[in-house]
Amino acid sequence: MAAMSTLLEARGLTRKFGGVVALDKLDLAVVSNEILGLIGPNGSGKTTFFNVVTGIYGANAGSIVFDGTDITKSSSRAVYHAGISRTFQRSRLSLPLSIFDNIMIGNHKRLNQGLWFNLMQRNDFKREFEANYHAARNLIEVFEPQLANRMFEPVAGLPMIDRRRIEICRALISQPKLLLLDEPSAGMTHDETAALMDDILQVRNINKDLTIVIVEHEMGVIERITNRCVVLNFGRKIAEGPYREVAVDRQVQEAYLGVE
């Protein structure tokens, strides 16, 4: 069996907001090709960790190494080009735009001066457009084949589950090495959540080189789709391992599951 390699490693990662310590000397490693669950109570530092990794916030101390390169002080754009893509808790789709346009917003590795500016200046616009269209269509077919026939319809009338699917496709269109999913089931029903998790597992089965970190409050999701999970509380790691092990950890029960 091949040895597991670390794709992302944070060491001593600290982020403060005034007197509030959101990340407190956090050590956290993500193994290549795994699905890692990041859990903890509200305010434990999960989304802050995503924001620091992706360059939205700077770290006050510590380091982040991704795929062998120190990205601690990298801009969001540089982190994206390095191969990290993400979704957000709240939908960031542009509702008047089509499914296709919303997905292609995530493919700005080639689009340095606006979504379509560079393409429109090229003689090979048609070829580029067709390549992008087929890439986007192939992605959305993994999630919901019916959406593939509605690529140029606006997303405004779609249910939440389809909007989440489009957001994940937008994050995947750049072919990242690491995908960060921030509460993808937020606002969805139990059945919708189960369907979306099926989709995520299908994506992972198709692309076994993809590494995923998922922040999620639905523990059934964490138990079902993750290889292991890390539990945060007050910006510190208090447990890690397979879900069934951390779920019975006393510190986790006290901090997250409501046991006193």
C-alpha positions as semicolon CSV with decimal commas, in nm:
position;residue;x (nm);y (nm);z (nm)
1;M;0,000;0,000;0,000
2;A;0,136;0,342;-0,095
3;A;0,224;0,572;0,192
4;M;-0,020;0,853;0,257
5;S;0,110;1,200;0,175
6;T;0,013;1,533;0,327
7;L;-0,143;1,776;0,080
8;L;-0,212;2,065;0,319
9;E;-0,050;2,130;0,654
10;A;-0,114;2,415;0,897
11;R;0,128;2,459;1,185
12;G;0,070;2,689;1,478
13;L;-0,194;2,873;1,276
14;T;-0,329;3,174;1,464
15;R;-0,587;3,431;1,364
16;K;-0,714;3,705;1,595
17;F;-0,997;3,954;1,554
18;G;-0,920;4,222;1,808
19;G;-0,917;4,039;2,140
20;V;-1,092;3,731;2,001
21;V;-0,868;3,437;1,908
22;A;-1,047;3,255;1,624
23;L;-0,762;3,013;1,552
24;D;-0,531;2,932;1,841
25;K;-0,198;2,777;1,738
26;L;-0,382;2,523;1,526
27;D;-0,199;2,223;1,384
28;L;-0,400;2,050;1,113
29;A;-0,299;1,822;0,826
30;V;-0,504;1,712;0,526
31;V;-0,400;1,387;0,360
32;S;-0,403;1,359;-0,018
33;N;-0,717;1,200;-0,166
34;E;-0,914;1,189;0,159
35;I;-1,250;1,339;0,249
36;L;-1,189;1,517;0,578
37;G;-1,473;1,644;0,795
38;L;-1,412;1,964;0,991
39;I;-1,662;1,992;1,274
40;G;-1,720;2,187;1,593
41;P;-1,968;2,423;1,755
42;N;-2,051;2,762;1,608
43;G;-1,758;2,998;1,650
44;S;-1,503;2,719;1,679
45;G;-1,296;2,847;1,386
46;K;-1,401;2,623;1,097
47;T;-1,488;2,890;0,842
48;T;-1,204;3,109;0,968
49;F;-0,969;2,823;0,886
50;F;-1,105;2,812;0,531
51;N;-1,072;3,190;0,502
52;V;-0,710;3,190;0,620
53;V;-0,615;2,899;0,393
54;T;-0,769;3,071;0,089
55;G;-0,608;3,409;0,158
56;I;-0,924;3,598;0,255
57;Y;-0,776;3,658;0,600
58;G;-0,409;3,673;0,683
59;A;-0,261;3,462;0,961
60;N;-0,124;3,638;1,268
61;A;0,116;3,352;1,325
62;G;0,195;3,005;1,198
63;S;0,231;2,860;0,850
64;I;0,034;2,686;0,577
65;V;0,205;2,455;0,329
66;F;0,008;2,327;0,030
67;D;0,148;2,063;-0,203
68;G;0,500;2,145;-0,088
69;T;0,469;2,525;-0,123
70;D;0,431;2,777;0,158
71;I;0,111;2,970;0,088
72;T;0,083;3,145;0,424
73;K;0,108;3,493;0,276
74;S;-0,040;3,415;-0,065
75;S;-0,331;3,611;-0,211
76;S;-0,665;3,445;-0,278
77;R;-0,585;3,447;-0,648
78;A;-0,249;3,278;-0,592
79;V;-0,410;3,015;-0,370
80;Y;-0,668;2,949;-0,641
81;H;-0,396;2,909;-0,904
82;A;-0,210;2,673;-0,671
83;G;-0,509;2,439;-0,685
84;I;-0,745;2,519;-0,396
85;S;-1,110;2,594;-0,466
86;R;-1,404;2,643;-0,230
87;T;-1,772;2,706;-0,175
88;F;-1,928;2,935;0,086
89;Q;-2,201;2,899;0,347
90;R;-2,420;3,153;0,173
91;S;-2,492;3,119;-0,196
92;R;-2,279;3,342;-0,417
93;L;-2,450;3,262;-0,743
94;S;-2,556;3,546;-0,970
95;L;-2,926;3,468;-1,006
96;P;-2,989;3,646;-1,339
97;L;-2,701;3,461;-1,505
98;S;-2,735;3,119;-1,663
99;I;-2,615;2,791;-1,518
100;F;-2,328;2,795;-1,766
101;D;-2,219;3,150;-1,686
102;N;-2,226;3,085;-1,312
103;I;-2,010;2,777;-1,350
104;M;-1,764;2,956;-1,577
105;I;-1,709;3,230;-1,318
106;G;-1,501;2,965;-1,143
107;N;-1,278;2,913;-1,447
108;H;-1,094;3,245;-1,430
109;K;-0,749;3,088;-1,460
110;R;-0,779;3,180;-1,827
111;L;-0,984;3,494;-1,782
112;N;-0,759;3,765;-1,647
113;Q;-0,963;4,071;-1,744
114;G;-1,322;3,972;-1,685
115;L;-1,536;3,673;-1,760
116;W;-1,553;3,696;-2,138
117;F;-1,311;3,976;-2,231
118;N;-1,012;3,759;-2,313
119;L;-1,222;3,506;-2,499
120;M;-1,383;3,770;-2,716
121;Q;-1,040;3,899;-2,818
122;R;-0,927;3,561;-2,944
123;N;-0,961;3,423;-3,293
124;D;-1,028;3,081;-3,143
125;F;-1,327;3,201;-2,941
126;K;-1,557;2,932;-3,080
127;R;-1,316;2,652;-2,996
128;E;-1,257;2,790;-2,646
129;F;-1,629;2,834;-2,587
130;E;-1,706;2,479;-2,695
131;A;-1,434;2,338;-2,470
132;N;-1,565;2,533;-2,172
133;Y;-1,924;2,440;-2,249
134;H;-1,847;2,069;-2,265
135;A;-1,641;2,085;-1,944
136;A;-1,926;2,258;-1,760
137;R;-2,187;2,025;-1,905
138;N;-1,988;1,715;-1,811
139;L;-1,963;1,841;-1,454
140;I;-2,330;1,924;-1,412
141;E;-2,430;1,587;-1,559
142;V;-2,260;1,417;-1,265
143;F;-2,490;1,606;-1,028
144;E;-2,819;1,635;-1,217
145;P;-2,840;1,525;-1,583
146;Q;-3,157;1,728;-1,639
147;L;-2,968;2,049;-1,563
148;A;-2,732;1,974;-1,851
149;N;-3,019;2,048;-2,090
150;R;-3,085;2,385;-1,924
151;M;-2,733;2,529;-1,933
152;F;-2,841;2,867;-2,068
153;E;-3,136;2,918;-1,835
154;P;-3,103;3,158;-1,538
155;V;-3,046;2,999;-1,198
156;A;-3,305;3,222;-1,026
157;G;-3,587;2,969;-1,049
158;L;-3,390;2,667;-0,933
159;P;-3,436;2,496;-0,593
160;M;-3,163;2,519;-0,330
161;I;-3,020;2,175;-0,402
162;D;-2,962;2,263;-0,769
163;R;-2,803;2,594;-0,672
164;R;-2,566;2,409;-0,440
165;R;-2,483;2,169;-0,722
166;I;-2,398;2,461;-0,948
167;E;-2,180;2,620;-0,680
168;I;-1,985;2,298;-0,639
169;C;-1,948;2,267;-1,017
170;R;-1,815;2,623;-1,024
171;A;-1,555;2,525;-0,765
172;L;-1,463;2,213;-0,962
173;I;-1,438;2,366;-1,310
174;S;-1,081;2,482;-1,243
175;Q;-0,982;2,120;-1,166
176;P;-0,852;2,188;-0,814
177;K;-0,640;1,951;-0,610
178;L;-0,823;2,050;-0,292
179;L;-1,194;2,134;-0,263
180;L;-1,321;2,312;0,049
181;L;-1,696;2,279;0,108
182;D;-1,843;2,512;0,371
183;E;-2,175;2,373;0,497
184;P;-2,306;2,256;0,157
185;S;-2,629;2,123;0,309
186;A;-2,729;2,457;0,465
187;G;-3,093;2,540;0,389
188;M;-3,177;2,198;0,247
189;T;-3,413;1,921;0,354
190;H;-3,295;1,582;0,476
191;D;-3,371;1,422;0,138
192;E;-3,194;1,701;-0,051
193;T;-2,892;1,667;0,175
194;A;-2,877;1,291;0,114
195;A;-2,898;1,347;-0,263
196;L;-2,622;1,609;-0,257
197;M;-2,395;1,379;-0,057
198;D;-2,453;1,110;-0,320
199;D;-2,340;1,364;-0,578
200;I;-2,025;1,453;-0,384
201;L;-1,933;1,087;-0,344
202;Q;-1,991;1,035;-0,716
203;V;-1,756;1,324;-0,797
204;R;-1,497;1,174;-0,564
205;N;-1,533;0,831;-0,724
206;I;-1,482;0,979;-1,070
207;N;-1,182;1,188;-0,962
208;K;-0,995;0,984;-0,704
209;D;-0,713;1,241;-0,697
210;L;-0,946;1,505;-0,555
211;T;-0,907;1,587;-0,186
212;I;-1,208;1,731;-0,003
213;V;-1,247;1,910;0,329
214;I;-1,609;1,958;0,433
215;V;-1,746;2,176;0,713
216;E;-2,083;2,038;0,812
217;H;-2,320;2,048;1,110
218;E;-2,516;1,740;1,001
219;M;-2,332;1,460;1,177
220;G;-2,498;1,199;0,959
221;V;-2,322;1,357;0,662
222;I;-1,985;1,349;0,838
223;E;-2,029;0,988;0,941
224;R;-2,137;0,882;0,594
225;I;-1,891;1,046;0,357
226;T;-1,569;1,127;0,546
227;N;-1,262;0,912;0,598
228;R;-1,186;1,095;0,921
229;C;-1,271;1,421;1,092
230;V;-1,107;1,696;1,295
231;V;-1,297;1,864;1,578
232;L;-1,233;2,229;1,665
233;N;-1,335;2,420;1,975
234;F;-1,235;2,781;2,041
235;G;-0,991;2,762;1,751
236;R;-0,808;2,459;1,885
237;K;-0,807;2,098;1,768
238;I;-0,955;1,882;2,043
239;A;-0,989;1,551;1,857
240;E;-0,928;1,381;1,524
241;G;-0,988;1,041;1,374
242;P;-1,277;0,839;1,226
243;Y;-1,615;0,988;1,315
244;R;-1,722;0,695;1,532
245;E;-1,414;0,745;1,748
246;V;-1,436;1,121;1,790
247;A;-1,812;1,107;1,851
248;V;-1,753;0,922;2,178
249;D;-1,461;1,140;2,284
250;R;-1,547;1,313;2,611
251;Q;-1,412;1,653;2,504
252;V;-1,612;1,638;2,183
253;Q;-1,930;1,546;2,364
254;E;-1,882;1,831;2,608
255;A;-1,797;2,089;2,342
256;Y;-2,017;1,986;2,054
257;L;-2,272;1,721;2,132
258;G;-2,412;1,882;2,446
259;V;-2,297;1,632;2,709
260;E;-2,196;1,781;3,042
